[in-house]
mmCIF file of C-alpha atoms in Angstrom:
data_model
loop_
_atom_site.group_PDB
_atom_site.id
_atom_site.type_symbol
_atom_site.label_atom_id
_atom_site.label_comp_id
_atom_site.label_asym_id
_atom_site.label_seq_id
_atom_site.Cartn_x
_atom_site.Cartn_y
_atom_site.Cartn_z
ATOM 1 C CA MET F 1 41.856 13.861 6.532
ATOM 2 C CA VAL F 2 40.855 10.930 4.034
ATOM 3 C CA LEU F 3 37.504 9.493 2.501
ATOM 4 C CA ALA F 4 36.994 6.406 1.637
ATOM 5 C CA THR F 5 34.037 5.305 -0.910
ATOM 6 C CA ILE F 6 33.259 1.559 -0.551
ATOM 7 C CA THR F 7 31.498 -0.068 -3.582
ATOM 8 C CA GLY F 8 30.389 -3.944 -3.874
ATOM 9 C CA VAL F 9 30.688 -5.675 -7.395
ATOM 10 C CA GLY F 10 27.705 -8.283 -8.380
ATOM 11 C CA ASP F 11 28.239 -11.600 -9.805
ATOM 12 C CA GLU F 12 25.749 -13.103 -12.544
ATOM 13 C CA LYS F 13 24.251 -15.137 -10.075
ATOM 14 C CA GLY F 14 23.119 -11.963 -7.588
ATOM 15 C CA GLY F 15 25.757 -12.124 -5.391
ATOM 16 C CA VAL F 16 28.875 -9.503 -4.704
ATOM 17 C CA LYS F 17 32.028 -11.090 -6.761
ATOM 18 C CA TYR F 18 34.019 -7.955 -4.997
ATOM 19 C CA PHE F 19 34.547 -4.550 -3.525
ATOM 20 C CA ASP F 20 35.824 -1.512 -4.937
ATOM 21 C CA GLY F 21 37.335 0.880 -2.509
ATOM 22 C CA ILE F 22 37.976 4.444 -3.316
ATOM 23 C CA ASN F 23 40.256 6.470 -0.814
ATOM 24 C CA GLU F 24 39.924 10.477 -1.531
ATOM 25 C CA ASP F 25 42.052 12.993 0.389
ATOM 26 C CA ILE F 26 39.414 15.919 1.861
ATOM 27 C CA THR F 27 41.795 17.896 4.337
ATOM 28 C CA GLU F 28 41.355 20.931 2.231
ATOM 29 C CA ARG F 29 37.881 20.840 1.632
ATOM 30 C CA LYS F 30 37.263 20.746 5.716
ATOM 31 C CA ARG F 31 39.707 23.175 5.884
ATOM 32 C CA LEU F 32 37.970 25.209 3.073
ATOM 33 C CA GLU F 33 34.377 24.307 4.906
ATOM 34 C CA ARG F 34 35.197 25.523 8.500
ATOM 35 C CA GLU F 35 37.042 29.342 6.948
ATOM 36 C CA LEU F 36 33.443 29.348 4.879
ATOM 37 C CA GLY F 37 31.745 28.821 7.724
ATOM 38 C CA GLU F 38 33.537 31.626 10.403
ATOM 39 C CA LYS F 39 33.213 33.533 7.369
ATOM 40 C CA ARG F 40 29.819 33.254 7.428
ATOM 41 C CA GLU F 41 29.366 33.618 11.162
ATOM 42 C CA GLN F 42 31.268 37.264 10.904
ATOM 43 C CA LEU F 43 29.250 38.257 8.185
ATOM 44 C CA GLU F 44 26.149 37.741 10.414
ATOM 45 C CA ALA F 45 27.907 39.427 12.779
ATOM 46 C CA GLN F 46 28.956 42.487 10.957
ATOM 47 C CA ASN F 47 25.379 42.307 9.628
ATOM 48 C CA GLU F 48 23.865 42.447 13.239
ATOM 49 C CA GLU F 49 26.156 45.022 14.159
ATOM 50 C CA LEU F 50 25.355 47.214 10.882
ATOM 51 C CA GLN F 51 21.664 47.044 11.547
ATOM 52 C CA ALA F 52 21.937 47.861 15.374
ATOM 53 C CA THR F 53 24.359 50.283 14.262
ATOM 54 C CA GLU F 54 21.589 51.768 11.514
ATOM 55 C CA GLU F 55 18.697 51.781 14.579
ATOM 56 C CA GLU F 56 20.669 53.708 16.746
ATOM 57 C CA LEU F 57 21.509 56.045 13.652
ATOM 58 C CA ARG F 58 18.131 56.399 13.666
ATOM 59 C CA VAL F 59 17.477 57.319 16.734
ATOM 60 C CA SER F 60 20.018 59.415 17.223
ATOM 61 C CA ASN F 61 18.724 61.289 14.183
ATOM 62 C CA ASP F 62 15.604 61.734 15.346
ATOM 63 C CA GLU F 63 17.147 62.841 18.771
ATOM 64 C CA LEU F 64 19.041 65.524 16.871
ATOM 65 C CA GLN F 65 15.697 66.376 14.360
ATOM 66 C CA ALA F 66 14.323 66.979 17.971
ATOM 67 C CA ALA F 67 16.698 69.060 19.856
ATOM 68 C CA ASN F 68 16.944 71.278 16.779
ATOM 69 C CA GLU F 69 13.295 71.811 16.817
ATOM 70 C CA GLU F 70 13.701 72.547 20.435
ATOM 71 C CA LEU F 71 16.517 74.858 19.789
ATOM 72 C CA HIS F 72 14.323 76.670 17.189
ATOM 73 C CA ARG F 73 11.733 77.409 19.821
ATOM 74 C CA GLU F 74 14.403 78.331 22.052
ATOM 75 C CA VAL F 75 15.843 80.844 20.075
ATOM 76 C CA ALA F 76 12.372 81.894 18.725
ATOM 77 C CA GLU F 77 11.294 82.309 22.699
ATOM 78 C CA ARG F 78 14.827 84.096 23.403
ATOM 79 C CA LYS F 79 14.236 86.229 20.434
ATOM 80 C CA ARG F 80 10.476 87.314 21.827
ATOM 81 C CA THR F 81 12.171 87.878 24.991
ATOM 82 C CA GLU F 82 14.923 90.101 24.131
ATOM 83 C CA GLU F 83 12.325 92.230 21.921
ATOM 84 C CA GLU F 84 10.011 92.552 24.743
ATOM 85 C CA LEU F 85 12.972 92.973 27.162
ATOM 86 C CA GLU F 86 13.941 95.675 25.027
ATOM 87 C CA GLN F 87 10.350 97.223 24.514
ATOM 88 C CA THR F 88 9.913 97.486 29.101
ATOM 89 C CA LEU F 89 13.372 99.288 29.271
ATOM 90 C CA ALA F 90 12.554 101.879 26.016
ATOM 91 C CA ALA F 91 8.905 101.720 28.239
ATOM 92 C CA LEU F 92 10.871 102.128 31.723
ATOM 93 C CA LYS F 93 12.965 104.649 30.778
ATOM 94 C CA GLN F 94 10.296 106.598 29.073
ATOM 95 C CA SER F 95 8.215 106.303 32.166
ATOM 96 C CA ASN F 96 11.114 107.262 34.731
ATOM 97 C CA THR F 97 11.847 110.352 31.817
ATOM 98 C CA GLU F 98 8.232 111.601 32.665
ATOM 99 C CA LEU F 99 8.722 111.104 35.676
ATOM 100 C CA GLN F 100 11.949 113.106 36.672
ATOM 101 C CA ASN F 101 10.315 115.755 34.471
ATOM 102 C CA PHE F 102 7.067 115.755 36.564
ATOM 103 C CA ALA F 103 9.629 115.498 40.005
ATOM 104 C CA TYR F 104 11.333 118.847 38.563
ATOM 105 C CA VAL F 105 8.264 120.355 37.494
ATOM 106 C CA SER F 106 6.241 119.941 40.400
ATOM 107 C CA SER F 107 8.985 120.841 42.962
ATOM 108 C CA HIS F 108 9.548 123.892 40.746
ATOM 109 C CA ASP F 109 6.336 124.844 41.353
ATOM 110 C CA LEU F 110 5.563 124.216 44.641
ATOM 111 C CA GLN F 111 8.404 126.558 45.563
ATOM 112 C CA GLU F 112 7.019 130.034 45.779
ATOM 113 C CA PRO F 113 3.019 129.002 47.133
ATOM 114 C CA LEU F 114 4.948 127.282 49.680
ATOM 115 C CA ARG F 115 7.962 130.156 50.526
ATOM 116 C CA MET F 116 4.242 132.335 50.529
ATOM 117 C CA VAL F 117 3.228 129.368 53.469
ATOM 118 C CA SER F 118 6.419 129.822 55.306
ATOM 119 C CA SER F 119 6.844 133.497 55.268
ATOM 120 C CA PHE F 120 2.876 134.000 56.961
ATOM 121 C CA THR F 121 3.121 131.463 59.263
ATOM 122 C CA GLN F 122 6.437 132.771 60.508
ATOM 123 C CA LEU F 123 5.264 136.399 60.273
ATOM 124 C CA LEU F 124 2.008 134.836 62.323
ATOM 125 C CA ALA F 125 4.879 133.899 64.631
ATOM 126 C CA LYS F 126 6.825 136.644 65.482
ATOM 127 C CA ARG F 127 3.809 138.903 65.329
ATOM 128 C CA TYR F 128 1.090 136.600 67.524
ATOM 129 C CA ARG F 129 3.785 135.051 69.839
ATOM 130 C CA GLY F 130 2.511 135.135 73.464
ATOM 131 C CA LYS F 131 -0.384 137.680 72.154
ATOM 132 C CA LEU F 132 -3.115 134.764 71.760
ATOM 133 C CA ASP F 133 -3.214 131.501 74.234
ATOM 134 C CA LYS F 134 -0.553 128.984 74.822
ATOM 135 C CA ASP F 135 -1.844 126.500 72.273
ATOM 136 C CA ALA F 136 -2.509 128.984 69.296
ATOM 137 C CA ASP F 137 1.804 129.491 69.897
ATOM 138 C CA GLU F 138 2.183 125.644 69.545
ATOM 139 C CA PHE F 139 0.083 125.453 66.654
ATOM 140 C CA ILE F 140 1.774 128.334 64.858
ATOM 141 C CA SER F 141 4.946 126.328 65.453
ATOM 142 C CA TYR F 142 4.157 123.353 64.175
ATOM 143 C CA ALA F 143 3.057 125.054 60.656
ATOM 144 C CA VAL F 144 6.539 127.014 60.894
ATOM 145 C CA GLU F 145 8.262 123.448 61.234
ATOM 146 C CA GLY F 146 6.000 122.127 59.080
ATOM 147 C CA ALA F 147 7.090 124.501 55.971
ATOM 148 C CA ASN F 148 10.175 124.224 56.945
ATOM 149 C CA ARG F 149 10.414 120.718 56.611
ATOM 150 C CA MET F 150 8.430 121.275 53.422
ATOM 151 C CA GLN F 151 10.463 122.876 51.871
ATOM 152 C CA ARG F 152 13.779 121.378 52.465
ATOM 153 C CA LEU F 153 11.445 117.930 51.023
ATOM 154 C CA ILE F 154 10.941 120.113 48.112
ATOM 155 C CA ASN F 155 14.256 121.543 47.652
ATOM 156 C CA ASP F 156 15.578 117.975 47.919
ATOM 157 C CA LEU F 157 13.164 116.373 44.891
ATOM 158 C CA LEU F 158 14.297 119.342 42.743
ATOM 159 C CA GLU F 159 18.057 118.380 43.567
ATOM 160 C CA TYR F 160 17.640 114.355 43.076
ATOM 161 C CA SER F 161 15.403 115.369 39.538
ATOM 162 C CA ARG F 162 18.352 117.755 38.335
ATOM 163 C CA VAL F 163 20.327 114.955 38.421
ATOM 164 C CA THR F 164 19.048 113.724 34.625
ATOM 165 C CA THR F 165 17.149 117.123 34.013
ATOM 166 C CA ARG F 166 19.774 119.919 33.855
ATOM 167 C CA GLY F 167 22.963 117.355 34.228
ATOM 168 C CA ARG F 168 26.248 119.306 32.534
ATOM 169 C CA PRO F 169 28.023 117.517 29.833
ATOM 170 C CA PHE F 170 31.278 115.019 30.344
ATOM 171 C CA VAL F 171 35.036 116.535 30.875
ATOM 172 C CA PRO F 172 38.146 115.058 31.667
ATOM 173 C CA THR F 173 37.645 115.740 35.417
ATOM 174 C CA ASP F 174 40.266 115.435 38.306
ATOM 175 C CA THR F 175 38.584 113.751 40.684
ATOM 176 C CA GLY F 176 41.049 114.862 43.431
ATOM 177 C CA VAL F 177 40.679 118.338 42.795
ATOM 178 C CA ILE F 178 36.820 117.685 43.391
ATOM 179 C CA PHE F 179 37.868 115.903 46.284
ATOM 180 C CA GLU F 180 39.439 118.936 47.172
ATOM 181 C CA GLN F 181 36.123 121.479 46.215
ATOM 182 C CA ALA F 182 33.781 118.915 48.131
ATOM 183 C CA MET F 183 35.922 119.311 51.390
ATOM 184 C CA ALA F 184 35.872 123.209 50.946
ATOM 185 C CA ASN F 185 31.830 122.659 51.318
ATOM 186 C CA LEU F 186 32.114 120.481 54.260
ATOM 187 C CA ARG F 187 34.838 122.650 56.066
ATOM 188 C CA LEU F 188 32.264 123.513 59.061
ATOM 189 C CA ALA F 189 31.053 120.440 60.061
ATOM 190 C CA ILE F 190 34.418 118.568 59.568
ATOM 191 C CA GLU F 191 35.783 120.854 62.202
ATOM 192 C CA GLU F 192 32.478 121.067 64.693
ATOM 193 C CA SER F 193 32.543 117.519 64.266
ATOM 194 C CA GLY F 194 36.270 117.508 65.132
ATOM 195 C CA ALA F 195 36.455 114.583 62.160
ATOM 196 C CA ALA F 196 39.839 113.085 60.164
ATOM 197 C CA VAL F 197 39.283 112.672 56.584
ATOM 198 C CA THR F 198 42.249 111.371 54.072
ATOM 199 C CA CYS F 199 42.681 110.165 50.724
ATOM 200 C CA ASP F 200 44.317 108.078 48.661
ATOM 201 C CA PRO F 201 45.912 109.898 44.812
ATOM 202 C CA LEU F 202 42.545 110.099 42.769
ATOM 203 C CA PRO F 203 42.400 109.425 39.085
ATOM 204 C CA PRO F 204 40.877 111.833 36.068
ATOM 205 C CA VAL F 205 37.687 110.177 35.188
ATOM 206 C CA MET F 206 35.174 111.640 32.392
ATOM 207 C CA ALA F 207 32.248 113.342 34.277
ATOM 208 C CA ASP F 208 30.023 115.941 35.464
ATOM 209 C CA ASP F 209 32.312 117.551 37.143
ATOM 210 C CA MET F 210 29.676 119.307 39.799
ATOM 211 C CA GLN F 211 28.133 116.272 40.303
ATOM 212 C CA LEU F 212 31.246 114.568 41.307
ATOM 213 C CA VAL F 213 31.175 117.365 43.814
ATOM 214 C CA GLN F 214 28.362 116.497 45.235
ATOM 215 C CA LEU F 215 28.996 112.912 44.908
ATOM 216 C CA PHE F 216 31.464 113.247 47.438
ATOM 217 C CA GLN F 217 30.017 115.842 49.250
ATOM 218 C CA ASN F 218 26.935 113.747 50.291
ATOM 219 C CA LEU F 219 28.873 110.507 51.195
ATOM 220 C CA VAL F 220 32.024 112.387 53.142
ATOM 221 C CA GLY F 221 29.242 114.126 54.794
ATOM 222 C CA ASN F 222 27.088 111.092 55.452
ATOM 223 C CA ALA F 223 29.973 109.497 56.919
ATOM 224 C CA VAL F 224 30.762 112.488 58.731
ATOM 225 C CA LYS F 225 26.962 113.242 60.413
ATOM 226 C CA PHE F 226 26.413 109.191 60.877
ATOM 227 C CA SER F 227 29.734 108.768 63.393
ATOM 228 C CA GLY F 228 29.655 107.512 66.350
ATOM 229 C CA ARG F 229 31.311 108.265 70.018
ATOM 230 C CA GLU F 230 34.496 108.218 68.451
ATOM 231 C CA PRO F 231 35.502 111.534 66.350
ATOM 232 C CA PRO F 232 34.378 110.602 62.713
ATOM 233 C CA ARG F 233 37.494 109.044 60.581
ATOM 234 C CA VAL F 234 36.956 108.777 57.047
ATOM 235 C CA HIS F 235 39.086 107.831 54.159
ATOM 236 C CA VAL F 236 38.819 107.627 50.076
ATOM 237 C CA SER F 237 40.520 105.960 48.017
ATOM 238 C CA ALA F 238 40.513 104.335 44.340
ATOM 239 C CA ARG F 239 41.473 101.582 42.442
ATOM 240 C CA GLN F 240 41.540 100.528 38.891
ATOM 241 C CA GLU F 241 39.515 96.756 38.076
ATOM 242 C CA GLY F 242 38.558 96.140 34.577
ATOM 243 C CA GLU F 243 37.489 99.175 32.256
ATOM 244 C CA GLY F 244 36.900 101.169 35.114
ATOM 245 C CA TRP F 245 37.505 102.781 38.571
ATOM 246 C CA VAL F 246 36.132 101.471 41.945
ATOM 247 C CA PHE F 247 35.935 104.772 44.677
ATOM 248 C CA SER F 248 35.303 104.196 48.316
ATOM 249 C CA VAL F 249 34.415 106.308 51.176
ATOM 250 C CA ARG F 250 35.140 104.332 54.502
ATOM 251 C CA ASP F 251 34.187 105.517 57.571
ATOM 252 C CA ASN F 252 33.682 104.665 61.297
ATOM 253 C CA GLY F 253 30.814 105.478 62.585
ATOM 254 C CA ILE F 254 27.520 103.816 63.533
ATOM 255 C CA GLY F 255 26.905 100.852 60.086
ATOM 256 C CA ILE F 256 24.160 100.074 58.578
ATOM 257 C CA GLU F 257 22.187 96.127 59.148
ATOM 258 C CA PRO F 258 22.427 93.989 56.319
ATOM 259 C CA GLN F 259 18.552 94.111 55.579
ATOM 260 C CA TYR F 260 18.978 98.020 54.701
ATOM 261 C CA PHE F 261 22.037 97.632 52.068
ATOM 262 C CA ASP F 262 18.995 98.719 49.136
ATOM 263 C CA ARG F 263 16.697 100.636 50.966
ATOM 264 C CA VAL F 264 19.080 103.496 51.774
ATOM 265 C CA PHE F 265 19.492 104.004 48.255
ATOM 266 C CA VAL F 266 16.184 104.864 47.854
ATOM 267 C CA ILE F 267 14.902 108.786 48.268
ATOM 268 C CA PHE F 268 13.401 110.100 50.943
ATOM 269 C CA GLN F 269 13.812 106.483 53.263
ATOM 270 C CA ARG F 270 15.143 107.250 56.477
ATOM 271 C CA LEU F 271 16.881 104.462 59.470
ATOM 272 C CA HIS F 272 16.531 106.483 62.229
ATOM 273 C CA SER F 273 14.451 109.295 63.009
ATOM 274 C CA ARG F 274 14.945 113.264 62.371
ATOM 275 C CA GLU F 275 15.612 114.344 65.885
ATOM 276 C CA ASP F 276 18.791 111.457 65.857
ATOM 277 C CA TYR F 277 19.723 112.720 62.537
ATOM 278 C CA PRO F 278 18.553 115.310 60.517
ATOM 279 C CA GLY F 279 17.628 115.281 57.025
ATOM 280 C CA THR F 280 15.416 114.214 54.564
ATOM 281 C CA GLY F 281 16.613 111.039 53.579
ATOM 282 C CA ALA F 282 17.652 111.715 49.776
ATOM 283 C CA GLY F 283 21.752 112.658 49.957
ATOM 284 C CA LEU F 284 21.627 108.742 48.889
ATOM 285 C CA ALA F 285 19.166 108.497 46.228
ATOM 286 C CA VAL F 286 21.067 111.464 44.213
ATOM 287 C CA CYS F 287 23.955 109.853 44.787
ATOM 288 C CA LYS F 288 22.785 106.845 42.659
ATOM 289 C CA ASN F 289 21.363 108.792 40.324
ATOM 290 C CA ILE F 290 24.806 110.795 39.563
ATOM 291 C CA VAL F 291 26.602 107.347 39.687
ATOM 292 C CA GLU F 292 24.071 105.544 37.097
ATOM 293 C CA ARG F 293 23.775 108.954 34.869
ATOM 294 C CA HIS F 294 27.687 108.137 34.764
ATOM 295 C CA GLY F 295 27.262 104.402 33.705
ATOM 296 C CA GLY F 296 28.572 102.734 36.771
ATOM 297 C CA ARG F 297 26.777 101.280 40.288
ATOM 298 C CA ILE F 298 26.691 101.810 44.013
ATOM 299 C CA TRP F 299 26.601 100.448 46.637
ATOM 300 C CA VAL F 300 27.801 100.241 50.525
ATOM 301 C CA GLU F 301 29.538 96.908 52.764
ATOM 302 C CA SER F 302 29.015 97.379 56.648
ATOM 303 C CA GLU F 303 27.571 96.114 59.878
ATOM 304 C CA SER F 304 25.629 98.028 62.317
ATOM 305 C CA GLY F 305 28.503 99.828 64.796
ATOM 306 C CA LYS F 306 31.347 99.017 62.718
ATOM 307 C CA GLY F 307 31.235 101.793 59.937
ATOM 308 C CA SER F 308 30.614 101.629 56.938
ATOM 309 C CA THR F 309 32.511 101.992 53.315
ATOM 310 C CA PHE F 310 30.496 102.974 49.850
ATOM 311 C CA TYR F 311 32.015 101.843 46.759
ATOM 312 C CA PHE F 312 30.731 103.390 43.425
ATOM 313 C CA THR F 313 32.133 102.695 39.990
ATOM 314 C CA ILE F 314 32.986 105.206 36.982
ATOM 315 C CA PRO F 315 33.876 103.523 34.088
ATOM 316 C CA LEU F 316 37.297 104.689 31.760
ATOM 317 C CA THR F 317 34.802 106.192 29.612
ATOM 318 C CA ARG F 318 31.690 106.933 29.316
ATOM 319 C CA GLY F 319 28.939 104.189 29.968
#
């Protein structure tokens, strides 16, 4: 690229005498100007990007600061919640201990006056049966039955409270031997019902051996009692899962509807009348108390009319 510059040279009369021209190659200058313009545009674009990045960083910093403040609030709230939970658990534990002691003392202290009532009502029934009118005999019979039922309730309440108030130390325990002891206690009920009770090999655990006897006795006893038309079939097994053992007691009995799965473990909660199935409704509550004392949990899977399987866990080491 060439830049031409023409200059006129005048004469004495003020006219143009001639023209003087200069040609200049400006290719390099134009190239430099273009490059300079491109650089300027790049710098302006970079400056805009930098400003945008700076704004994003500012926004991110504000968001990070807000998130950090929220995290501090959540941590503080969680700490308060944990402290409140610990206080609640401590209060519940204390309340449960007091309740267990109250149940034990109450049921124990009620034994003697109840025995007196029961003895005298039975004496009345024996001495005056047929000597009074028909209504009197019926009323005395009601009193005797009521006293006997109260005696059973108190005995079961005492048994329930003793799980925690009179528990023995945990020792290495062969659950296979424990199962055999429980079956010996149930021998008469098993023979009368024609039940078949089978068992897989059972593992050793750390436990209160007497309470495990009671646990197996209650679960298998219920399976025998709550049978359908077919002779009871009960199978006991165990498998290791994680840090503990899962025991199961499976039967072919009348089953339980799902809405009652929790209720059956509440003391004195019955699903059937005493005429259909005798008892106070304390057996499974005692089982739950025993299992929880050992650091485990107990639950049931069942369908009405299709049998039930009761599961309970015992940790490899004491819970």
